[in-house]
Short mmCIF file of C-alpha atoms in Angstrom, two decimals:
data_model
loop_
_atom_site.label_atom_id
_atom_site.label_comp_id
_atom_site.label_asym_id
_atom_site.label_seq_id
_atom_site.Cartn_x
_atom_site.Cartn_y
_atom_site.Cartn_z
CA MET A 1 7.97 19.28 -6.81
CA ARG A 2 5.83 17.46 -4.29
CA SER A 3 6.52 13.77 -3.90
CA VAL A 4 3.68 11.17 -4.19
CA VAL A 5 4.20 9.90 -0.68
CA ALA A 6 3.67 13.38 0.69
CA LEU A 7 0.50 13.84 -1.28
CA LEU A 8 -0.73 10.31 -0.30
CA CYS A 9 -0.21 11.15 3.35
CA LEU A 10 -2.21 14.31 3.00
CA GLY A 11 -4.90 12.53 1.11
CA LEU A 12 -4.50 14.57 -1.92
CA ALA A 13 -4.58 13.54 -5.58
CA ALA A 14 -1.19 13.72 -7.18
CA PRO A 15 -0.71 15.61 -10.57
CA ALA A 16 0.86 13.11 -12.99
CA ALA A 17 3.11 15.62 -14.75
CA ASP A 18 5.35 16.97 -12.00
CA VAL A 19 5.77 14.22 -9.38
CA ARG A 20 8.11 11.32 -8.98
CA VAL A 21 6.96 8.11 -7.18
CA VAL A 22 8.93 7.90 -3.84
CA GLU A 23 6.72 5.38 -1.97
CA GLU A 24 3.35 3.88 -2.06
CA ILE A 25 1.07 3.46 1.00
CA VAL A 26 -0.72 0.07 0.76
CA ALA A 27 -2.49 -0.06 4.14
CA LYS A 28 -3.49 2.01 7.14
CA VAL A 29 -3.52 0.39 10.56
CA ASN A 30 -5.00 2.74 13.16
CA ASN A 31 -2.69 5.71 13.11
CA GLU A 32 0.20 4.08 11.17
CA ILE A 33 0.78 3.14 7.65
CA ILE A 34 2.41 0.21 5.73
CA THR A 35 4.28 0.98 2.50
CA ARG A 36 5.24 -1.11 -0.46
CA GLY A 37 8.81 -0.56 0.36
CA GLU A 38 8.44 -2.11 3.74
CA LEU A 39 6.88 -5.26 2.21
CA GLU A 40 9.71 -5.41 -0.32
CA ARG A 41 12.36 -5.07 2.44
CA GLN A 42 10.57 -7.84 4.32
CA ARG A 43 10.75 -10.10 1.23
CA ARG A 44 14.47 -9.39 0.80
CA GLN A 45 15.20 -10.30 4.41
CA VAL A 46 13.41 -13.66 4.01
CA GLU A 47 15.28 -14.33 0.78
CA GLN A 48 18.66 -13.58 2.47
CA GLU A 49 17.87 -15.77 5.39
CA LEU A 50 16.81 -18.71 3.19
CA LYS A 51 19.98 -18.43 1.13
CA ARG A 52 21.97 -18.39 4.33
CA GLN A 53 20.32 -21.59 5.43
CA GLY A 54 21.34 -23.14 2.00
CA ALA A 55 17.87 -23.41 0.46
CA ASN A 56 17.89 -24.76 -3.08
CA ALA A 57 16.21 -23.00 -5.98
CA ALA A 58 12.94 -24.88 -5.67
CA GLN A 59 12.78 -24.39 -1.86
CA LEU A 60 13.61 -20.69 -2.30
CA LYS A 61 10.90 -20.17 -4.93
CA GLU A 62 8.22 -21.87 -2.86
CA ALA A 63 9.15 -20.09 0.38
CA LEU A 64 9.30 -16.73 -1.30
CA GLU A 65 5.82 -17.21 -2.88
CA GLN A 66 4.36 -18.08 0.56
CA ALA A 67 6.21 -15.04 2.08
CA GLN A 68 4.77 -12.82 -0.65
CA ARG A 69 1.26 -14.09 0.13
CA ASP A 70 1.58 -13.46 3.84
CA ALA A 71 3.80 -10.32 3.87
CA LEU A 72 0.93 -7.86 4.45
CA ARG A 73 -0.65 -10.20 7.03
CA GLU A 74 2.62 -10.42 9.01
CA ARG A 75 3.22 -6.61 8.98
CA ILE A 76 -0.31 -5.90 10.09
CA ASP A 77 0.16 -8.45 12.83
CA GLN A 78 3.29 -6.81 14.03
CA LEU A 79 1.88 -3.31 14.00
CA LEU A 80 -1.26 -4.35 15.94
CA LEU A 81 0.86 -6.13 18.57
CA VAL A 82 3.27 -3.25 18.99
CA GLN A 83 0.34 -0.79 19.29
CA GLN A 84 -1.24 -3.17 21.82
CA SER A 85 1.95 -3.15 23.84
CA LYS A 86 1.58 0.57 24.38
CA ASP A 87 -1.97 0.04 25.73
CA LEU A 88 -0.56 -2.63 28.04
CA ASN A 89 2.27 -0.32 29.22
CA ILE A 90 4.93 -2.86 28.17
CA ASN A 91 8.44 -1.53 28.08
CA VAL A 92 11.44 -3.43 26.70
CA ASP A 93 13.99 -0.71 26.37
CA SER A 94 16.35 -2.12 28.86
CA GLU A 95 16.19 -5.60 27.26
CA VAL A 96 16.85 -4.06 23.83
CA SER A 97 19.96 -2.16 25.14
CA LYS A 98 21.26 -5.29 26.92
CA TYR A 99 20.76 -7.49 23.69
CA LEU A 100 22.67 -4.92 21.62
CA ALA A 101 25.46 -4.69 24.21
CA GLU A 102 25.81 -8.45 24.24
CA ILE A 103 26.22 -8.49 20.45
CA GLN A 104 28.72 -5.64 20.71
CA LEU A 105 30.61 -7.57 23.41
CA GLN A 106 30.64 -10.86 21.52
CA GLN A 107 31.93 -9.10 18.34
CA LYS A 108 34.62 -7.32 20.48
CA ILE A 109 33.85 -3.96 18.89
CA ALA A 110 34.44 -1.23 21.50
CA GLU A 111 33.74 1.89 19.35
CA PRO A 112 29.93 2.67 18.85
CA GLU A 113 30.52 4.04 15.39
CA LYS A 114 32.34 0.76 14.25
CA PHE A 115 29.61 -1.30 15.84
CA GLN A 116 26.91 0.60 13.93
CA GLU A 117 28.87 0.11 10.72
CA PHE A 118 29.16 -3.64 11.54
CA LEU A 119 25.38 -3.86 11.95
CA ARG A 120 24.76 -2.04 8.58
CA GLU A 121 27.09 -4.54 6.82
CA GLN A 122 25.49 -7.55 8.43
CA THR A 123 21.83 -6.54 8.22
CA GLY A 124 21.59 -3.90 5.49
CA MET A 125 19.86 -1.67 8.01
CA THR A 126 20.90 1.53 9.96
CA TYR A 127 21.53 1.02 13.64
CA GLU A 128 18.26 2.92 14.47
CA ASP A 129 16.23 0.61 12.15
CA PHE A 130 17.91 -2.46 13.54
CA ARG A 131 17.28 -1.43 17.13
CA GLN A 132 13.65 -0.69 16.27
CA GLN A 133 13.21 -4.03 14.65
CA VAL A 134 14.64 -5.75 17.70
CA LYS A 135 12.44 -3.66 19.92
CA ASP A 136 9.29 -4.50 17.92
CA SER A 137 10.14 -8.18 18.00
CA MET A 138 10.47 -8.18 21.72
CA LEU A 139 7.29 -6.32 22.19
CA THR A 140 5.27 -8.64 20.03
CA ARG A 141 6.62 -11.73 21.95
CA ARG A 142 5.79 -10.11 25.29
CA VAL A 143 2.26 -9.22 24.15
CA ILE A 144 1.64 -12.79 22.81
CA GLN A 145 3.05 -14.37 26.05
CA GLN A 146 1.02 -12.12 28.34
CA GLU A 147 -2.26 -11.97 26.46
CA VAL A 148 -2.24 -15.52 24.81
CA GLY A 149 0.34 -17.89 26.11
CA SER A 150 -0.29 -17.32 29.76
CA LYS A 151 -3.95 -18.25 29.30
CA ILE A 152 -3.23 -21.70 27.77
CA VAL A 153 -3.48 -24.35 30.34
CA VAL A 154 -2.73 -28.02 29.71
CA PRO A 155 -4.24 -30.19 32.43
CA ARG A 156 -2.07 -32.59 34.27
CA ALA A 157 -4.26 -35.55 33.21
CA GLU A 158 -3.66 -34.69 29.58
CA LEU A 159 0.14 -34.66 30.13
CA GLN A 160 -0.04 -38.07 31.70
CA LYS A 161 -2.16 -39.48 28.93
CA TYR A 162 0.15 -38.26 26.23
CA TYR A 163 3.09 -39.75 28.07
CA ASP A 164 1.34 -43.10 28.58
CA ASP A 165 0.33 -43.17 24.87
CA HIS A 166 3.73 -42.23 23.50
CA LYS A 167 6.34 -43.92 25.85
CA ALA A 168 8.50 -44.96 22.91
CA GLU A 169 9.31 -41.36 22.35
CA PHE A 170 10.86 -41.05 25.80
CA VAL A 171 13.23 -44.03 25.64
CA ARG A 172 16.69 -42.47 25.67
CA GLU A 173 20.38 -43.35 25.79
CA GLU A 174 22.27 -42.00 28.81
CA GLN A 175 22.54 -38.22 28.27
CA VAL A 176 23.60 -35.02 30.04
CA LEU A 177 22.30 -31.53 29.54
CA LEU A 178 24.95 -28.87 29.88
CA ARG A 179 25.41 -25.07 30.12
CA GLU A 180 28.60 -23.21 29.73
CA ILE A 181 30.51 -20.09 30.77
CA LEU A 182 33.76 -19.11 28.97
CA ILE A 183 36.05 -16.51 30.38
CA SER A 184 38.18 -15.57 27.50
CA THR A 185 42.00 -15.09 27.68
CA GLU A 186 42.47 -14.15 24.12
CA GLY A 187 44.87 -11.26 23.61
CA LYS A 188 45.64 -10.97 27.33
CA ASP A 189 48.97 -10.86 28.98
CA GLU A 190 50.01 -12.77 32.10
CA ALA A 191 48.25 -10.50 34.32
CA GLY A 192 45.11 -10.57 32.24
CA VAL A 193 45.07 -14.38 32.29
CA ALA A 194 45.44 -14.42 36.05
CA ALA A 195 42.56 -11.99 36.29
CA ALA A 196 40.43 -14.20 34.04
CA GLU A 197 41.19 -17.24 36.10
CA LYS A 198 40.17 -15.35 39.30
CA LYS A 199 36.92 -14.33 37.68
CA ALA A 200 36.25 -17.91 36.57
CA LYS A 201 36.79 -19.23 40.18
CA ASP A 202 34.53 -16.57 41.59
CA ILE A 203 31.77 -17.56 39.13
CA VAL A 204 32.26 -21.23 40.14
CA ASP A 205 31.83 -20.25 43.79
CA ARG A 206 28.65 -18.29 42.99
CA GLY A 207 27.23 -21.13 41.01
CA ARG A 208 27.89 -23.64 43.72
CA ARG A 209 26.13 -21.31 46.22
CA GLY A 210 23.01 -21.51 44.06
CA GLU A 211 23.16 -18.36 41.91
CA ASN A 212 21.42 -18.76 38.60
CA PHE A 213 23.95 -20.20 36.17
CA GLY A 214 22.08 -19.11 33.09
CA ASN A 215 21.96 -15.46 34.17
CA MET A 216 25.67 -15.59 35.03
CA ALA A 217 26.39 -16.98 31.57
CA ARG A 218 24.29 -14.20 30.00
CA ASP A 219 26.13 -11.51 31.95
CA ASN A 220 29.73 -12.93 32.07
CA SER A 221 30.32 -15.51 29.29
CA ASP A 222 32.49 -14.64 26.27
CA ALA A 223 31.09 -17.62 24.31
CA VAL A 224 28.42 -17.18 21.61
CA THR A 225 26.02 -19.21 23.82
CA ALA A 226 25.83 -16.21 26.28
CA ARG A 227 22.75 -14.93 24.39
CA SER A 228 20.99 -18.28 25.09
CA TYR A 229 21.98 -18.32 28.73
CA GLY A 230 24.94 -20.70 28.08
CA GLU A 231 22.84 -23.54 26.93
CA LEU A 232 24.72 -26.22 25.03
CA GLY A 233 22.09 -28.87 24.76
CA ALA A 234 22.13 -32.66 25.40
CA PHE A 235 25.09 -34.94 24.85
CA LYS A 236 25.35 -38.77 24.71
CA ARG A 237 28.45 -40.71 25.57
CA GLY A 238 31.04 -40.34 22.87
CA GLU A 239 29.93 -36.91 21.91
CA LEU A 240 32.10 -34.92 24.27
CA ARG A 241 35.85 -34.58 24.57
CA LYS A 242 37.07 -37.60 26.64
CA ASP A 243 38.22 -35.69 29.70
CA ILE A 244 35.02 -33.67 29.87
CA GLU A 245 32.84 -36.80 29.32
CA GLU A 246 34.49 -38.63 32.18
CA LEU A 247 33.98 -35.55 34.35
CA VAL A 248 30.35 -34.84 33.80
CA PHE A 249 28.86 -38.39 33.29
CA LYS A 250 29.84 -39.41 36.87
CA GLN A 251 28.34 -36.38 38.51
CA GLU A 252 24.78 -35.54 39.60
CA LYS A 253 22.37 -32.88 38.37
CA GLY A 254 23.38 -29.44 39.43
CA TYR A 255 27.16 -30.08 39.50
CA VAL A 256 29.40 -27.07 38.50
CA THR A 257 32.90 -27.85 37.35
CA ASP A 258 36.08 -26.14 38.32
CA PRO A 259 37.44 -23.86 35.67
CA ILE A 260 38.78 -25.94 32.77
CA LYS A 261 41.76 -24.48 30.99
CA GLN A 262 41.26 -24.07 27.29
CA PRO A 263 43.42 -22.53 24.58
CA ASN A 264 41.17 -19.51 24.43
CA GLY A 265 40.15 -19.15 28.11
CA PHE A 266 38.65 -20.91 31.16
CA LEU A 267 35.53 -23.05 30.66
CA ILE A 268 32.99 -23.68 33.32
CA LEU A 269 30.27 -26.31 32.86
CA LYS A 270 27.03 -26.97 34.72
CA LEU A 271 25.28 -30.29 34.71
CA GLU A 272 21.62 -29.07 34.21
CA GLU A 273 20.14 -32.52 33.83
CA ARG A 274 21.23 -36.13 33.64
CA PHE A 275 19.11 -38.74 31.86
CA ALA A 276 19.65 -42.41 32.71
CA ALA A 277 19.39 -44.88 29.90
CA GLY A 278 15.94 -46.31 29.20
CA LEU A 279 12.30 -44.92 29.51
CA GLN A 280 12.49 -41.48 31.15
CA PRO A 281 9.94 -40.84 33.95
CA LEU A 282 7.34 -38.18 33.20
CA GLU A 283 8.86 -35.85 35.83
CA VAL A 284 12.04 -35.83 33.69
CA VAL A 285 10.45 -35.17 30.27
CA GLU A 286 7.47 -33.20 31.52
CA SER A 287 8.62 -29.90 29.90
CA GLU A 288 9.02 -31.87 26.64
CA VAL A 289 5.52 -33.31 26.82
CA MET A 290 4.18 -29.82 27.75
CA GLU A 291 5.72 -28.39 24.53
CA LYS A 292 4.19 -31.08 22.36
CA LEU A 293 0.73 -30.23 23.72
CA TYR A 294 1.18 -26.48 24.19
CA ALA A 295 2.44 -25.67 20.58
CA PRO A 296 -0.68 -26.92 18.75
CA ARG A 297 -2.82 -24.78 21.01
CA MET A 298 -0.69 -21.69 20.67
CA GLN A 299 -0.84 -20.86 17.00
CA PRO A 300 -4.69 -20.92 16.68
CA ALA A 301 -4.97 -19.01 19.94
CA VAL A 302 -2.57 -16.23 18.54
CA ARG A 303 -4.58 -16.13 15.28
CA THR A 304 -7.81 -15.69 17.20
CA TYR A 305 -6.28 -12.86 19.32
CA LEU A 306 -4.99 -11.09 16.18
CA THR A 307 -8.39 -11.48 14.51
CA ARG A 308 -9.89 -9.73 17.51
CA LEU A 309 -7.37 -6.92 17.33
CA ARG A 310 -8.24 -6.46 13.53
CA GLN A 311 -11.98 -6.33 14.38
CA ASN A 312 -11.41 -3.40 16.81
CA ALA A 313 -8.77 -1.61 14.59
CA TYR A 314 -9.13 1.15 11.94
CA LEU A 315 -7.94 -0.76 8.93
CA GLU A 316 -7.81 0.15 5.23
CA ILE A 317 -5.94 -1.99 2.53
CA LYS A 318 -5.43 -0.68 -0.97
CA GLU A 319 -6.91 -2.60 -3.87
CA GLY A 320 -4.52 -5.25 -5.21
CA TYR A 321 -3.04 -6.09 -1.80
CA VAL A 322 -4.53 -8.91 0.37
CA ASP A 323 -4.41 -9.55 4.15
CA SER A 324 -4.28 -13.36 4.41
CA GLY A 325 -5.27 -12.95 8.18
CA ALA A 326 -8.29 -10.76 7.50
CA ALA A 327 -11.15 -10.77 10.01
CA SER A 328 -14.36 -12.13 8.61
CA GLY A 329 -16.94 -9.38 7.89
CA LYS A 330 -14.48 -6.54 8.57
CA ASP A 331 -14.66 -3.76 5.94
CA THR A 332 -11.05 -2.79 5.06
CA THR A 333 -11.94 -0.99 1.83
CA TRP A 334 -9.48 1.68 0.88
CA LYS A 335 -11.14 5.11 1.03
CA ASP A 336 -9.40 7.65 -1.08
CA PRO A 337 -9.92 11.17 0.46
CA ALA A 338 -9.54 12.72 -3.01
CA GLN A 339 -12.72 11.00 -4.21
CA LEU A 340 -14.89 11.90 -1.18
CA LYS A 341 -17.51 14.59 -1.92
CA PRO A 342 -18.77 17.00 0.73
CA ALA A 343 -22.44 16.33 1.69
CA THR A 344 -24.95 19.14 1.00
CA VAL A 345 -26.56 20.38 4.27
CA THR A 346 -29.52 22.84 4.35
CA LYS A 347 -29.85 25.77 6.82
CA GLU A 348 -32.91 24.05 8.34
CA GLU A 349 -30.79 20.92 9.11
CA VAL A 350 -28.07 23.03 10.74
CA ALA A 351 -30.68 24.82 12.89
CA SER A 352 -32.28 21.60 13.82
CA GLN A 353 -28.87 20.06 14.87
CA THR A 354 -28.02 23.20 16.88
CA ARG A 355 -31.38 23.00 18.73
CA ARG A 356 -30.87 19.27 19.31
CA ARG A 357 -27.49 19.98 20.97
CA ARG A 358 -28.97 22.57 23.22
CA LEU A 359 -31.65 20.18 24.39
CA LEU A 360 -29.33 17.33 25.12
CA TRP A 361 -28.75 18.55 28.65
CA LEU A 362 -32.44 17.84 29.46
CA ILE A 363 -32.07 14.12 28.91
CA PRO A 364 -31.73 12.17 32.29
CA ILE A 365 -28.38 10.67 32.90
CA PRO A 366 -28.57 6.86 32.56
CA GLY A 367 -28.44 5.25 36.01
CA THR A 368 -29.66 8.29 37.96
CA SER A 369 -33.18 8.72 39.51
CA THR A 370 -33.40 12.52 39.37
CA THR A 371 -34.56 14.35 36.19
CA ALA A 372 -32.96 17.58 34.99
CA LYS A 373 -35.29 20.56 35.03
CA ALA A 374 -35.28 23.31 32.47
CA LYS A 375 -34.24 26.73 33.67
CA SER A 376 -36.27 29.78 32.85
CA SER A 377 -34.75 32.54 30.95
CA SER A 378 -34.52 34.53 34.27
CA GLY A 379 -32.31 31.78 35.77
CA ASN A 380 -34.89 30.82 38.56
#
């Protein structure tokens, strides 16, 4: 018995009596396909994430309806961007391996088989599928940043104007912006604790010599913030433990603390930024202003780029499915090979086409000044 998916891939009509439906192809994007099962898995992932975030019934219904409308668009978007990454020779294999290793380290799972089982339990995907999803996500971000984001320029004058017109947004209480590195001592004996303390002191020395603290956090920290380069965010007075507050609020930007003994390890903090009370100068909030002006430009630019990729792509969509990001004027009609009929060609047409091919070499090459000359049958 041949499955329907095999027949569809071959472009053959499926006999109704002796087949079982395994999967349905709903779109073709260049040399790849999108199946109904993919769209359904995508919907389930959205639903699980919304439930995890605590969405109520009404919010869940509205979000799932929107996700359903845009499901095919988002899958086409991703395929086009991943395909484009190959043309741009973008490789993220090392980043993917590092990301997965960080998750494994944070979960303290040494055995590869147990880590793969953990991922299956948490995501509902095999290790290989999860890895591919991470890779595709990284590739799409890289393509967008390289081909779209890097080309968006916000003039300095516009930054200044936004700041001048919205000064109330930048009046702040006194705050500090912190990063952390935690060297864990959990489950360690006396020698292990001593080794952890030595490692923490070495990291402090490196940080004070100017080594990138965020990268050190990514590579060494046992805290969950390691994946975000140790970033903790901003804190006002009264939001930190008293001893830590007294320590960091009297220091200047760039200060790295000595290792602070915690029940679970040695904590190192870096004072990334310090904001005095009152209106913050533009130099202090420039990145925040840039984000406010950059974000509204980014989404339309990404959409324009994806529309251009669609216009240049081989794209077919089965009836009943809609690409909400379709390019205007692009024919994406599904062409069923089983319904195509061979054209009738006469002997005279074949002979004419053959003669035409033989004479093509007589046509001058564009951009040249010489004209090809016909050779006689004798070869002179």
